[in-house]
């Protein structure tokens, strides 16, 4: 029996462009023999769940999608070479730390990755979209990356950094200006707007929107890196191949 692991294709020197797919690939490399599974470069439209990673078992013609469901499925299936670490004897502290780090990655690290690669108009147009174009057959690059970007923007919405999407921000401002003009409001020339109402006073007022966004983004990233810097990923290797795999996927 050879399982099929369907994932987003490679990018940035990594086996997959997607963090969850990357975590699953890493987990498989740690727990299964290469003879037990086949890595398939795919896209969401090619699997029934429309979500990657997706595991297909030809013996039962069943699909399982998502990192945690796939790991749970493997624990019940147990291919010939499957090696799952025994976590039943681990101290409570290890379990608590593992869940805490996992929650941090889900709530902070993953949204930061979404901001950097997908919400930022500059990064998306110059780096992310070309990477998807390289791994998707035509005409999928016109549709699927946009769906991923929308999902990533929603994931990072709580961080309040939607202004990184300068394309959408420009459209919003232009729409508001058209509405004001249609309503008959007196328009202040753009060159004078910063000087009106004290908006250009103080250090904060002198900063460009780009610099303000950068300062806020660096502050958000520093909070995550400070916590991650406390983790010894090499300590007690047997305690959590599953969690290390998922951590590595988000950090990759």
CSV table of C-alpha atoms in Angstrom, one decimal:
chain,number,residue,atom,x,y,z
A,1,UNK,CA,0.0,0.0,0.0
A,2,UNK,CA,1.4,3.4,-1.0
A,3,UNK,CA,-0.4,6.5,0.4
A,4,UNK,CA,-0.6,9.7,-1.7
A,5,UNK,CA,0.1,13.0,0.1
A,6,UNK,CA,-1.2,15.8,-2.0
A,7,UNK,CA,0.4,19.2,-1.3
A,8,UNK,CA,1.1,22.6,-2.8
A,9,UNK,CA,4.2,22.6,-4.9
A,10,UNK,CA,7.7,23.8,-3.8
A,11,UNK,CA,8.8,27.4,-3.5
A,12,UNK,CA,11.5,29.5,-1.9
A,13,UNK,CA,13.8,26.4,-1.7
A,14,UNK,CA,11.3,24.5,0.4
A,15,UNK,CA,9.2,21.3,-0.4
A,16,UNK,CA,6.0,23.3,-0.4
A,17,UNK,CA,4.9,27.0,-0.6
A,18,UNK,CA,2.2,26.3,2.1
A,19,UNK,CA,3.1,26.1,5.8
A,20,UNK,CA,0.6,23.4,6.7
A,21,UNK,CA,1.7,21.3,3.7
A,22,UNK,CA,5.4,21.8,4.7
A,23,UNK,CA,4.6,20.7,8.2
A,24,UNK,CA,2.9,17.5,6.9
A,25,UNK,CA,5.8,16.7,4.5
A,26,UNK,CA,8.2,17.1,7.5
A,27,UNK,CA,6.1,14.8,9.7
A,28,UNK,CA,6.0,12.2,7.0
A,29,UNK,CA,9.7,12.3,6.5
A,30,UNK,CA,10.2,11.8,10.3
A,31,UNK,CA,7.7,9.0,10.7
A,32,UNK,CA,7.3,7.0,7.5
A,33,UNK,CA,9.6,5.3,5.1
A,34,UNK,CA,9.8,6.9,1.6
A,35,UNK,CA,8.4,3.6,0.2
A,36,UNK,CA,5.1,4.0,2.1
A,37,UNK,CA,3.9,7.2,0.5
A,38,UNK,CA,4.1,9.2,-2.7
A,39,UNK,CA,4.3,13.0,-2.6
A,40,UNK,CA,2.0,14.6,-5.2
A,41,UNK,CA,2.2,18.2,-6.3
A,42,UNK,CA,-1.4,19.3,-6.4
A,43,UNK,CA,-3.9,22.2,-5.9
A,44,UNK,CA,-7.1,22.5,-3.9
A,45,UNK,CA,-9.3,22.1,-6.9
A,46,UNK,CA,-7.8,18.7,-7.5
A,47,UNK,CA,-9.0,17.2,-4.2
A,48,UNK,CA,-12.5,16.6,-2.9
A,49,UNK,CA,-12.1,18.8,0.3
A,50,UNK,CA,-10.6,21.7,-1.7
A,51,UNK,CA,-8.0,21.9,1.0
A,52,UNK,CA,-4.3,20.9,1.1
A,53,UNK,CA,-2.6,18.9,2.5
A,54,UNK,CA,-4.7,16.0,1.6
A,55,UNK,CA,-3.9,12.3,2.1
A,56,UNK,CA,-5.4,9.7,-0.3
A,57,UNK,CA,-5.5,6.0,0.6
A,58,UNK,CA,-5.9,4.0,-2.6
A,59,UNK,CA,-6.8,0.8,-0.6
A,60,UNK,CA,-10.0,2.4,0.8
A,61,UNK,CA,-10.5,5.3,-1.7
A,62,UNK,CA,-10.7,7.7,1.2
A,63,UNK,CA,-9.4,11.3,1.5
A,64,UNK,CA,-8.2,13.1,4.7
A,65,UNK,CA,-7.3,16.8,4.7
A,66,UNK,CA,-5.4,19.0,7.2
A,67,UNK,CA,-2.3,18.3,9.3
A,68,UNK,CA,-4.0,17.2,12.5
A,69,UNK,CA,-6.6,14.9,10.8
A,70,UNK,CA,-3.9,13.3,8.7
A,71,UNK,CA,-1.8,12.6,11.8
A,72,UNK,CA,-4.8,11.1,13.6
A,73,UNK,CA,-5.6,9.0,10.5
A,74,UNK,CA,-2.0,7.6,10.3
A,75,UNK,CA,-2.2,6.6,14.0
A,76,UNK,CA,-5.2,4.3,13.2
A,77,UNK,CA,-3.9,3.1,9.9
A,78,UNK,CA,-0.2,2.5,10.8
A,79,UNK,CA,1.6,1.7,7.6
A,80,UNK,CA,4.4,-0.9,7.8
A,81,UNK,CA,7.1,1.6,8.6
A,82,UNK,CA,5.0,4.1,10.6
A,83,UNK,CA,6.8,5.3,13.7
A,84,UNK,CA,4.8,7.6,16.0
A,85,UNK,CA,6.6,8.9,19.1
A,86,UNK,CA,5.2,7.6,22.4
A,87,UNK,CA,3.9,10.7,24.2
A,88,UNK,CA,2.0,8.9,26.9
A,89,UNK,CA,5.0,9.0,29.3
A,90,UNK,CA,5.8,12.6,28.8
A,91,UNK,CA,5.5,15.0,31.8
A,92,UNK,CA,2.6,17.4,31.9
A,93,UNK,CA,5.0,20.4,31.4
A,94,UNK,CA,5.9,19.1,28.0
A,95,UNK,CA,2.3,18.8,26.9
A,96,UNK,CA,1.5,22.3,28.3
A,97,UNK,CA,4.4,23.9,26.5
A,98,UNK,CA,3.6,22.1,23.3
A,99,UNK,CA,0.0,23.3,23.3
A,100,UNK,CA,1.1,26.8,24.2
A,101,UNK,CA,3.6,27.1,21.4
A,102,UNK,CA,1.1,25.6,19.0
A,103,UNK,CA,-1.4,28.2,20.0
A,104,UNK,CA,1.2,31.0,19.6
A,105,UNK,CA,2.0,29.8,16.1
A,106,UNK,CA,-1.7,29.7,15.1
A,107,UNK,CA,-2.6,33.0,16.6
A,108,UNK,CA,0.5,35.1,15.8
A,109,UNK,CA,3.2,33.4,13.6
A,110,UNK,CA,0.9,32.2,10.9
A,111,UNK,CA,-0.9,35.5,10.6
A,112,UNK,CA,2.4,37.3,10.3
A,113,UNK,CA,3.4,35.0,7.5
A,114,UNK,CA,0.1,35.8,5.9
A,115,UNK,CA,0.8,39.5,6.2
A,116,UNK,CA,4.2,39.2,4.7
A,117,UNK,CA,3.5,36.9,1.7
A,118,UNK,CA,-0.1,37.6,0.9
A,119,UNK,CA,-1.5,40.9,2.4
A,120,UNK,CA,1.4,43.0,1.4
A,121,UNK,CA,0.7,44.1,-2.2
A,122,UNK,CA,4.4,44.5,-2.9
A,123,UNK,CA,5.4,41.1,-1.7
A,124,UNK,CA,2.4,39.4,-3.2
A,125,UNK,CA,3.0,40.8,-6.7
A,126,UNK,CA,6.8,40.5,-6.7
A,127,UNK,CA,7.3,37.2,-4.8
A,128,UNK,CA,4.2,35.2,-3.9
A,129,UNK,CA,2.2,35.4,-7.1
A,130,UNK,CA,5.1,34.4,-9.4
A,131,UNK,CA,5.9,31.5,-7.1
A,132,UNK,CA,2.3,30.2,-7.5
A,133,UNK,CA,2.5,30.7,-11.3
A,134,UNK,CA,5.6,28.5,-11.3
A,135,UNK,CA,3.9,25.5,-9.6
A,136,UNK,CA,0.3,25.8,-11.1
A,137,UNK,CA,-0.7,24.8,-14.6
A,138,UNK,CA,-2.6,27.3,-16.7
A,139,UNK,CA,-5.2,28.7,-16.1
A,140,UNK,CA,-5.1,28.0,-12.4
A,141,UNK,CA,-2.7,30.9,-11.6
A,142,UNK,CA,-5.5,33.3,-12.4
A,143,UNK,CA,-7.9,31.9,-9.8
A,144,UNK,CA,-6.4,29.8,-7.0
A,145,UNK,CA,-3.8,32.2,-5.7
A,146,UNK,CA,-6.5,34.9,-5.3
A,147,UNK,CA,-8.6,32.5,-3.2
A,148,UNK,CA,-5.5,31.8,-1.1
A,149,UNK,CA,-4.8,35.4,-0.7
A,150,UNK,CA,-8.3,36.2,0.4
A,151,UNK,CA,-8.2,33.4,3.0
A,152,UNK,CA,-4.8,34.6,4.3
A,153,UNK,CA,-6.1,38.2,4.6
A,154,UNK,CA,-9.0,37.0,6.7
A,155,UNK,CA,-6.6,35.0,8.9
A,156,UNK,CA,-4.5,38.1,9.6
A,157,UNK,CA,-7.4,40.6,9.8
A,158,UNK,CA,-7.3,40.7,13.6
A,159,UNK,CA,-3.7,42.2,13.5
A,160,UNK,CA,-5.1,45.4,12.0
A,161,UNK,CA,-2.6,45.6,9.2
A,162,UNK,CA,-4.9,45.6,6.2
A,163,UNK,CA,-3.2,48.8,5.0
A,164,UNK,CA,-0.3,46.6,3.7
A,165,UNK,CA,-2.7,45.8,0.9
A,166,UNK,CA,-2.0,49.1,-0.8
A,167,UNK,CA,-4.0,48.2,-3.9
A,168,UNK,CA,-7.2,47.7,-1.8
A,169,UNK,CA,-6.3,50.7,0.3
A,170,UNK,CA,-6.0,52.9,-2.8
A,171,UNK,CA,-9.3,51.7,-4.1
A,172,UNK,CA,-11.0,52.4,-0.8
A,173,UNK,CA,-9.6,56.0,-0.7
A,174,UNK,CA,-10.5,56.7,-4.3
A,175,UNK,CA,-14.0,55.4,-3.6
A,176,UNK,CA,-14.4,57.6,-0.5
A,177,UNK,CA,-13.2,60.6,-2.5
A,178,UNK,CA,-15.7,60.0,-5.3
A,179,UNK,CA,-18.5,59.7,-2.7
A,180,UNK,CA,-17.5,63.0,-1.1
A,181,UNK,CA,-17.4,64.7,-4.5
A,182,UNK,CA,-20.8,63.3,-5.4
A,183,UNK,CA,-22.2,64.6,-2.1
A,184,UNK,CA,-20.9,68.1,-2.8
A,185,UNK,CA,-18.3,68.3,-0.1
A,186,UNK,CA,-15.5,70.9,-0.6
A,187,UNK,CA,-12.3,69.1,-1.4
A,188,UNK,CA,-9.0,70.2,0.1
A,189,UNK,CA,-6.1,69.9,-2.3
A,190,UNK,CA,-3.9,66.9,-1.6
A,191,UNK,CA,-0.8,69.0,-1.1
A,192,UNK,CA,-2.5,70.8,1.8
A,193,UNK,CA,-4.2,67.9,3.5
A,194,UNK,CA,-1.3,66.8,5.8
A,195,UNK,CA,-1.0,70.4,7.1
A,196,UNK,CA,-4.7,70.7,8.0
A,197,UNK,CA,-5.9,69.8,11.5
A,198,UNK,CA,-2.4,69.3,13.0
A,199,UNK,CA,-2.0,65.9,11.2
A,200,UNK,CA,1.6,66.7,10.3
A,201,UNK,CA,2.8,67.6,13.8
A,202,UNK,CA,5.0,65.6,16.1
A,203,UNK,CA,7.2,62.6,15.3
A,204,UNK,CA,4.3,60.3,14.5
A,205,UNK,CA,2.9,62.9,12.0
A,206,UNK,CA,6.2,63.1,10.2
A,207,UNK,CA,6.3,59.3,9.5
A,208,UNK,CA,5.2,58.1,6.2
A,209,UNK,CA,2.4,55.5,6.1
A,210,UNK,CA,4.9,52.9,4.9
A,211,UNK,CA,7.2,53.6,7.9
A,212,UNK,CA,4.3,53.4,10.3
A,213,UNK,CA,3.3,50.0,8.9
A,214,UNK,CA,6.9,48.8,9.1
A,215,UNK,CA,7.3,49.8,12.8
A,216,UNK,CA,4.0,48.1,13.7
A,217,UNK,CA,4.9,44.9,11.8
A,218,UNK,CA,8.4,44.7,13.4
A,219,UNK,CA,6.8,45.1,16.8
A,220,UNK,CA,4.4,42.2,16.1
A,221,UNK,CA,7.2,40.0,14.8
A,222,UNK,CA,9.4,40.8,17.8
A,223,UNK,CA,6.7,39.5,20.2
A,224,UNK,CA,6.7,36.2,18.4
A,225,UNK,CA,10.5,35.8,18.0
A,226,UNK,CA,11.0,36.6,21.7
A,227,UNK,CA,8.9,33.6,22.6
A,228,UNK,CA,10.3,31.3,19.9
A,229,UNK,CA,13.8,32.2,21.1
A,230,UNK,CA,13.0,30.5,24.3
A,231,UNK,CA,12.4,27.1,22.6
A,232,UNK,CA,15.1,24.5,22.5
A,233,UNK,CA,14.0,22.5,19.4
A,234,UNK,CA,16.7,19.9,20.0
A,235,UNK,CA,15.7,19.1,23.6
A,236,UNK,CA,14.0,15.8,24.2
A,237,UNK,CA,13.6,14.9,20.6
A,238,UNK,CA,11.2,12.0,21.4
A,239,UNK,CA,8.7,14.4,23.1
A,240,UNK,CA,7.0,15.7,20.0
A,241,UNK,CA,7.8,15.0,16.4
A,242,UNK,CA,4.3,16.0,15.6
A,243,UNK,CA,4.6,19.4,17.2
A,244,UNK,CA,8.1,20.0,15.9
A,245,UNK,CA,6.9,19.3,12.4
A,246,UNK,CA,4.1,21.8,12.7
A,247,UNK,CA,6.3,24.4,14.3
A,248,UNK,CA,8.9,23.9,11.5
A,249,UNK,CA,6.2,24.3,8.9
A,250,UNK,CA,5.1,27.7,10.1
A,251,UNK,CA,8.7,28.9,10.7
A,252,UNK,CA,9.8,27.7,7.3
